[in-house]
CSV table of N, CA and C in Angstrom, one decimal:
chain,number,residue,atom,x,y,z
H,119,MET,N,158.6,108.6,116.1
H,119,MET,CA,158.2,108.5,116.3
H,119,MET,C,158.0,107.8,117.5
H,120,ARG,N,156.8,108.2,118.0
H,120,ARG,CA,156.5,108.3,119.5
H,120,ARG,C,155.9,106.6,120.2
H,121,PRO,N,156.0,105.4,120.6
H,121,PRO,CA,155.2,104.4,120.8
H,121,PRO,C,154.0,104.4,121.0
H,122,THR,N,153.7,105.8,121.9
H,122,THR,CA,152.1,105.8,122.2
H,122,THR,C,151.4,105.7,121.3
H,123,LYS,N,151.8,106.6,120.1
H,123,LYS,CA,151.0,106.4,118.8
H,123,LYS,C,150.9,105.3,118.6
H,124,LEU,N,151.4,104.3,118.4
H,124,LEU,CA,151.3,103.0,118.0
H,124,LEU,C,150.3,102.4,119.0
H,125,ILE,N,150.2,102.6,120.2
H,125,ILE,CA,149.5,102.0,121.0
H,125,ILE,C,148.3,102.1,121.1
H,126,ASP,N,147.8,103.4,120.9
H,126,ASP,CA,146.5,104.5,121.0
H,126,ASP,C,146.0,104.0,119.6
H,127,PRO,N,144.9,103.2,119.5
H,127,PRO,CA,144.1,103.0,118.2
H,127,PRO,C,143.2,103.6,118.0
H,128,ARG,N,143.1,105.3,119.2
H,128,ARG,CA,142.6,106.3,118.1
H,128,ARG,C,142.9,107.0,117.3
H,129,ARG,N,144.7,106.9,117.3
H,129,ARG,CA,145.5,107.2,116.6
H,129,ARG,C,146.3,107.0,114.9
H,130,TRP,N,145.6,105.5,114.9
H,130,TRP,CA,145.6,104.2,114.2
H,130,TRP,C,145.3,105.1,112.7
H,131,PRO,N,145.6,104.9,111.7
H,131,PRO,CA,144.7,105.2,110.5
H,131,PRO,C,143.8,104.0,110.2
H,132,SER,N,142.6,104.8,109.5
H,132,SER,CA,141.4,103.9,109.3
H,132,SER,C,141.6,102.6,109.1
H,133,PRO,N,142.4,102.5,107.8
H,133,PRO,CA,142.4,100.7,107.4
H,133,PRO,C,142.9,100.2,108.2
H,134,VAL,N,143.5,100.5,109.1
H,134,VAL,CA,144.5,99.4,110.4
H,134,VAL,C,143.3,99.3,111.1
H,135,VAL,N,142.7,100.6,111.6
H,135,VAL,CA,141.4,99.9,112.4
H,135,VAL,C,140.7,98.9,111.8
H,136,PHE,N,140.0,99.3,110.4
H,136,PHE,CA,139.5,98.8,110.1
H,136,PHE,C,140.0,97.0,110.1
H,137,VAL,N,141.2,96.8,109.7
H,137,VAL,CA,141.9,95.1,109.6
H,137,VAL,C,141.8,94.6,110.4
H,138,VAL,N,142.3,95.4,111.5
H,138,VAL,CA,142.3,95.3,112.6
H,138,VAL,C,141.3,94.4,114.0
H,139,ALA,N,139.6,95.8,113.4
H,139,ALA,CA,138.5,94.8,114.0
H,139,ALA,C,137.9,93.6,112.9
H,140,LEU,N,138.4,93.4,111.9
H,140,LEU,CA,137.9,92.5,111.1
H,140,LEU,C,138.9,91.0,111.4
H,141,ILE,N,140.1,91.0,111.8
H,141,ILE,CA,140.5,90.2,112.2
H,141,ILE,C,139.9,89.6,113.6
H,142,GLY,N,139.9,90.5,114.5
H,142,GLY,CA,139.3,90.7,115.5
H,142,GLY,C,137.6,89.7,115.7
H,143,VAL,N,136.8,90.3,114.7
H,143,VAL,CA,135.8,89.6,114.9
H,143,VAL,C,135.8,88.3,114.0
H,144,PHE,N,136.8,88.1,113.3
H,144,PHE,CA,136.9,86.7,112.5
H,144,PHE,C,137.5,85.1,113.7
H,145,LEU,N,138.5,85.9,114.7
H,145,LEU,CA,138.9,85.4,115.7
H,145,LEU,C,137.8,85.2,116.6
H,146,LEU,N,137.0,85.8,117.0
H,146,LEU,CA,136.0,85.9,117.8
H,146,LEU,C,134.9,85.1,117.1
H,147,SER,N,134.7,84.9,115.9
H,147,SER,CA,133.3,84.1,115.7
H,147,SER,C,134.3,82.5,115.6
H,148,GLY,N,135.6,82.6,114.7
H,148,GLY,CA,136.1,81.4,115.1
H,148,GLY,C,136.0,80.3,116.8
H,149,VAL,N,136.5,80.9,117.9
H,149,VAL,CA,136.3,80.8,119.0
H,149,VAL,C,134.5,80.4,119.7
H,150,VAL,N,133.7,81.3,118.9
H,150,VAL,CA,132.3,81.1,119.4
H,150,VAL,C,131.6,79.9,118.7
H,151,VAL,N,132.3,79.8,117.3
H,151,VAL,CA,132.0,78.0,116.3
H,151,VAL,C,132.8,77.4,116.9
H,152,SER,N,133.9,77.2,117.8
H,152,SER,CA,135.0,76.0,118.3
H,152,SER,C,134.3,75.6,119.8
H,153,LEU,N,133.7,76.4,120.6
H,153,LEU,CA,132.8,76.2,121.6
H,153,LEU,C,131.6,75.8,121.4
H,154,ALA,N,130.9,76.1,120.6
H,154,ALA,CA,129.6,75.5,120.2
H,154,ALA,C,129.6,73.9,119.4
H,155,ILE,N,131.1,73.6,118.6
H,155,ILE,CA,130.9,72.4,118.3
H,155,ILE,C,131.4,71.7,119.5
H,156,GLN,N,132.3,71.7,120.2
H,156,GLN,CA,133.0,71.0,121.2
H,156,GLN,C,131.6,70.9,121.9
H,157,LEU,N,130.6,72.3,122.4
H,157,LEU,CA,129.8,71.6,123.5
H,157,LEU,C,128.8,70.8,122.8
H,158,MET,N,127.9,70.8,121.5
H,158,MET,CA,127.2,69.9,121.1
H,158,MET,C,128.2,68.4,120.6
H,159,GLY,N,129.0,68.3,120.6
H,159,GLY,CA,130.1,67.2,120.5
H,159,GLY,C,130.1,66.9,119.2
H,160,SER,N,129.9,67.3,117.7
H,160,SER,CA,130.2,66.9,116.9
H,160,SER,C,130.1,68.0,115.6
H,161,ARG,N,130.8,68.4,114.7
H,161,ARG,CA,130.5,69.3,113.6
H,161,ARG,C,128.7,69.0,112.7
H,162,GLU,N,128.3,67.7,112.7
H,162,GLU,CA,127.3,67.4,112.4
H,162,GLU,C,126.4,68.2,113.3
H,163,ALA,N,126.3,67.7,114.3
H,163,ALA,CA,125.2,68.3,115.5
H,163,ALA,C,125.0,69.7,115.8
H,164,PHE,N,126.6,70.7,115.2
H,164,PHE,CA,126.6,71.8,115.0
H,164,PHE,C,125.8,72.5,113.8
H,165,ALA,N,125.6,71.8,112.9
H,165,ALA,CA,125.0,72.3,111.4
H,165,ALA,C,123.7,71.8,111.7
H,166,ALA,N,123.4,70.3,112.4
H,166,ALA,CA,122.0,70.4,112.4
H,166,ALA,C,121.4,71.4,113.3
H,167,ALA,N,121.9,71.6,114.6
H,167,ALA,CA,121.6,72.8,115.1
H,167,ALA,C,121.0,74.0,114.5
H,168,LYS,N,122.4,74.6,113.8
H,168,LYS,CA,122.5,76.0,112.8
H,168,LYS,C,121.5,75.7,112.0
H,169,GLN,N,121.1,74.9,111.5
H,169,GLN,CA,120.0,74.5,110.3
H,169,GLN,C,118.3,74.6,111.0
H,170,ALA,N,118.2,74.1,112.0
H,170,ALA,CA,117.0,74.3,112.5
H,170,ALA,C,117.0,75.8,113.2
H,171,ALA,N,118.0,76.1,113.5
H,171,ALA,CA,117.5,77.8,114.0
H,171,ALA,C,118.0,78.9,112.7
H,172,LEU,N,118.0,78.6,111.5
H,172,LEU,CA,118.2,79.5,110.2
H,172,LEU,C,116.8,80.3,110.6
H,173,PRO,N,115.5,80.0,110.6
H,173,PRO,CA,114.7,81.0,110.2
H,173,PRO,C,115.1,82.2,111.4
H,174,TRP,N,114.8,81.7,112.5
H,174,TRP,CA,115.1,82.7,113.8
H,174,TRP,C,116.3,83.3,114.1
H,175,LEU,N,116.9,83.0,113.2
H,175,LEU,CA,118.5,83.9,113.0
H,175,LEU,C,118.1,85.1,111.6
H,176,PHE,N,117.5,84.6,110.8
H,176,PHE,CA,117.1,85.2,109.7
H,176,PHE,C,116.3,86.4,110.4
H,177,LEU,N,115.0,85.9,111.4
H,177,LEU,CA,114.7,87.5,111.8
H,177,LEU,C,115.2,88.3,112.7
H,178,TRP,N,116.2,87.5,113.3
H,178,TRP,CA,117.3,88.2,113.9
H,178,TRP,C,118.2,89.2,113.4
H,179,ARG,N,118.3,88.7,112.5
H,179,ARG,CA,119.5,89.6,111.8
H,179,ARG,C,118.6,91.1,110.8
H,180,TRP,N,117.6,90.7,110.7
H,180,TRP,CA,116.6,91.8,110.0
H,180,TRP,C,116.0,92.9,111.2
H,181,ALA,N,116.1,92.2,112.2
H,181,ALA,CA,115.4,93.1,113.4
H,181,ALA,C,116.8,93.7,113.6
H,182,CYS,N,118.0,93.1,113.7
H,182,CYS,CA,119.0,93.9,113.8
H,182,CYS,C,119.6,95.1,112.7
H,183,TYR,N,118.7,95.1,111.7
H,183,TYR,CA,119.2,95.9,110.5
H,183,TYR,C,118.3,97.1,110.4
H,184,ALA,N,117.2,96.4,111.4
H,184,ALA,CA,116.3,97.3,111.1
H,184,ALA,C,116.3,98.6,112.2
H,185,ALA,N,117.1,97.7,113.1
H,185,ALA,CA,117.8,99.0,114.7
H,185,ALA,C,118.7,99.8,114.0
H,186,LEU,N,119.4,99.1,113.3
H,186,LEU,CA,120.6,100.1,112.9
H,186,LEU,C,120.4,101.3,111.8
H,187,ILE,N,118.8,100.8,110.9
H,187,ILE,CA,118.4,101.9,110.0
H,187,ILE,C,118.2,102.4,111.0
H,188,LEU,N,117.3,102.6,111.7
H,188,LEU,CA,116.8,103.7,112.9
H,188,LEU,C,117.4,104.5,113.3
H,189,ALA,N,118.6,104.0,113.9
H,189,ALA,CA,119.4,104.5,114.6
H,189,ALA,C,120.4,105.4,113.5
H,190,TRP,N,120.3,104.9,112.5
H,190,TRP,CA,121.2,106.1,111.0
H,190,TRP,C,119.9,107.2,110.7
H,191,LEU,N,119.0,106.7,110.7
H,191,LEU,CA,118.1,107.5,109.9
H,191,LEU,C,117.9,109.0,111.7
H,192,LYS,N,117.3,108.6,112.4
H,192,LYS,CA,116.6,108.9,114.0
H,192,LYS,C,117.9,110.0,114.3
H,193,LEU,N,119.4,109.1,114.4
H,193,LEU,CA,120.3,109.8,115.4
H,193,LEU,C,121.4,110.2,114.7
H,194,TRP,N,121.8,109.4,113.9
H,194,TRP,CA,123.1,109.7,113.1
H,194,TRP,C,123.8,110.4,112.2
H,195,LYS,N,122.4,110.4,111.4
H,195,LYS,CA,122.4,111.1,110.0
H,195,LYS,C,122.2,112.0,110.4
H,196,PRO,N,121.3,113.1,110.9
H,196,PRO,CA,121.1,114.4,111.4
H,196,PRO,C,122.0,115.0,111.8
H,197,ARG,N,123.1,114.3,112.3
H,197,ARG,CA,124.3,114.9,113.2
H,197,ARG,C,125.4,115.4,111.7
H,198,VAL,N,125.5,114.1,110.8
H,198,VAL,CA,126.3,114.1,110.0
H,198,VAL,C,125.8,115.3,108.4
H,199,LEU,N,124.8,115.0,108.7
H,199,LEU,CA,124.1,116.3,107.7
H,199,LEU,C,124.4,118.1,108.2
H,200,ALA,N,123.9,118.2,109.6
H,200,ALA,CA,124.6,119.0,110.3
H,200,ALA,C,125.8,119.2,110.3
H,201,ARG,N,126.6,119.1,110.1
H,201,ARG,CA,128.3,118.5,110.3
H,201,ARG,C,128.6,119.0,108.5
H,202,LEU,N,128.1,118.4,108.0
H,202,LEU,CA,127.8,118.7,106.3
H,202,LEU,C,128.0,119.9,106.0
H,203,CYS,N,126.9,120.8,106.7
H,203,CYS,CA,126.8,122.5,106.5
H,203,CYS,C,128.0,122.9,106.5
H,204,GLU,N,128.7,122.3,107.5
H,204,GLU,CA,129.7,123.7,107.4
H,204,GLU,C,131.1,123.5,106.2
H,205,ASP,N,130.5,122.8,105.1
H,205,ASP,CA,131.7,122.5,104.1
H,205,ASP,C,132.1,124.1,103.3
H,206,ARG,N,132.7,123.8,102.7
H,206,ARG,CA,132.9,124.9,101.4
H,206,ARG,C,131.7,125.4,101.0
H,207,ASP,N,131.4,123.7,100.2
H,207,ASP,CA,130.2,124.0,98.8
H,207,ASP,C,129.0,124.1,99.7
H,208,GLY,N,128.8,123.6,101.1
H,208,GLY,CA,127.6,123.2,101.8
H,208,GLY,C,127.4,122.4,101.9
H,209,GLY,N,127.9,121.3,101.7
H,209,GLY,CA,127.9,120.1,101.6
H,209,GLY,C,127.4,119.2,100.4
H,210,GLU,N,127.5,119.7,99.4
H,210,GLU,CA,126.6,119.4,98.3
H,210,GLU,C,127.2,117.8,97.8
H,211,ALA,N,128.6,117.8,96.8
H,211,ALA,CA,129.2,116.8,96.7
H,211,ALA,C,129.3,115.8,97.9
H,212,ALA,N,129.2,116.3,99.5
H,212,ALA,CA,129.2,115.0,100.7
H,212,ALA,C,128.1,114.5,100.2
H,213,ARG,N,127.2,115.2,100.2
H,213,ARG,CA,125.6,114.9,100.4
H,213,ARG,C,125.2,113.5,99.3
H,214,GLU,N,126.1,113.9,98.0
H,214,GLU,CA,125.8,112.6,97.2
H,214,GLU,C,126.4,111.7,97.3
H,215,ARG,N,127.7,111.9,97.7
H,215,ARG,CA,128.5,110.5,98.0
H,215,ARG,C,127.9,109.9,99.6
H,216,LEU,N,127.4,110.9,100.1
H,216,LEU,CA,126.9,109.6,101.4
H,216,LEU,C,125.3,109.1,100.8
H,217,LYS,N,124.4,110.0,100.2
H,217,LYS,CA,123.5,109.4,98.7
H,217,LYS,C,123.8,107.9,98.6
H,218,ARG,N,125.1,107.8,97.7
H,218,ARG,CA,125.4,106.7,97.3
H,218,ARG,C,125.7,105.9,98.3
H,219,LEU,N,126.7,106.2,99.2
H,219,LEU,CA,127.2,104.9,100.3
H,219,LEU,C,126.1,104.2,100.6
H,220,GLU,N,124.4,105.2,101.1
H,220,GLU,CA,123.6,104.4,101.7
H,220,GLU,C,123.4,103.2,101.1
H,221,ASN,N,122.9,104.1,99.8
H,221,ASN,CA,122.4,103.2,98.9
H,221,ASN,C,123.4,101.8,98.0
H,222,LEU,N,124.5,101.6,98.8
H,222,LEU,CA,125.5,100.5,98.3
H,222,LEU,C,125.6,99.9,99.6
H,223,THR,N,125.4,100.5,100.6
H,223,THR,CA,124.6,99.8,101.9
H,223,THR,C,123.4,98.8,101.5
H,224,LEU,N,122.8,99.5,101.3
H,224,LEU,CA,121.4,98.5,101.6
H,224,LEU,C,121.7,97.0,100.3
H,225,VAL,N,121.9,97.7,99.2
H,225,VAL,CA,122.3,96.3,98.3
H,225,VAL,C,123.4,95.5,98.6
H,226,VAL,N,124.7,95.8,99.3
H,226,VAL,CA,124.8,94.9,100.3
H,226,VAL,C,124.1,93.8,101.0
H,227,MET,N,123.3,94.5,102.0
H,227,MET,CA,122.7,93.7,102.8
H,227,MET,C,121.9,93.0,102.2
H,228,VAL,N,120.8,93.4,101.5
H,228,VAL,CA,120.3,92.5,100.7
H,228,VAL,C,120.7,91.6,99.8
H,229,GLY,N,122.1,91.5,99.7
H,229,GLY,CA,122.8,90.4,98.8
H,229,GLY,C,123.0,89.4,99.6
H,230,ILE,N,123.8,89.8,101.1
H,230,ILE,CA,124.0,89.3,101.8
H,230,ILE,C,122.7,88.5,102.6
H,231,GLU,N,121.8,88.7,102.6
H,231,GLU,CA,120.6,87.7,103.0
H,231,GLU,C,119.8,87.2,101.9
H,232,LEU,N,120.5,87.9,100.7
H,232,LEU,CA,119.8,87.1,99.4
H,232,LEU,C,120.5,85.2,99.5
H,233,PHE,N,122.1,85.4,99.5
H,233,PHE,CA,123.0,84.1,100.1
H,233,PHE,C,122.7,83.4,100.8
H,234,ASN,N,121.9,84.2,102.2
H,234,ASN,CA,121.3,83.5,103.2
H,234,ASN,C,120.2,83.1,103.1
H,235,VAL,N,119.2,83.4,102.3
H,235,VAL,CA,117.9,82.9,102.3
H,235,VAL,C,118.3,81.8,100.9
H,236,LEU,N,119.2,81.6,100.2
H,236,LEU,CA,119.2,80.6,99.3
H,236,LEU,C,119.7,79.4,99.9
H,237,ASP,N,120.6,79.5,101.0
H,237,ASP,CA,121.6,78.7,102.0
H,237,ASP,C,120.0,77.8,102.8
H,238,TRP,N,119.1,78.8,103.1
H,238,TRP,CA,118.8,78.2,104.3
H,238,TRP,C,117.5,77.5,103.3
H,239,LEU,N,117.4,77.8,101.9
H,239,LEU,CA,116.2,77.4,101.1
H,239,LEU,C,117.1,75.5,100.3
H,240,GLY,N,118.4,75.4,101.0
H,240,GLY,CA,119.1,74.3,100.3
H,240,GLY,C,120.0,74.5,99.4
H,241,GLY,N,120.1,75.8,99.0
H,241,GLY,CA,120.8,75.5,97.5
H,241,GLY,C,122.4,75.4,98.1
H,242,ARG,N,123.2,75.5,97.1
H,242,ARG,CA,124.5,75.6,97.7
H,242,ARG,C,125.5,77.3,96.7
H,243,SER,N,125.5,77.8,97.8
H,243,SER,CA,126.4,79.3,97.5
H,243,SER,C,127.6,78.8,97.7
């Protein structure tokens, strides 16, 4: 195995890319929260500011979800469906899996936001 294969992320298997990206997001989130706590002086001040900003963060997340859904429906999904037509079976099986994946994605998004709303309303999750 050549060392350039290990260095180039485009050649990594998908699960490795996912794990590396997930670890990167967690580390970046930790750094951002740590800086925010440092700037606000205490964890209590950060928690109070976060609680005050929850309605706006809720709207921001839904705006981001709407933008992603529109981009998927208008830009990316037509390309994916066109590519699926090149399959041996005309993409029938892949279209079914894609529909199931879309539905599961919506269920996950709604579930995440349900827990966020419960937290916003004062419940313990």
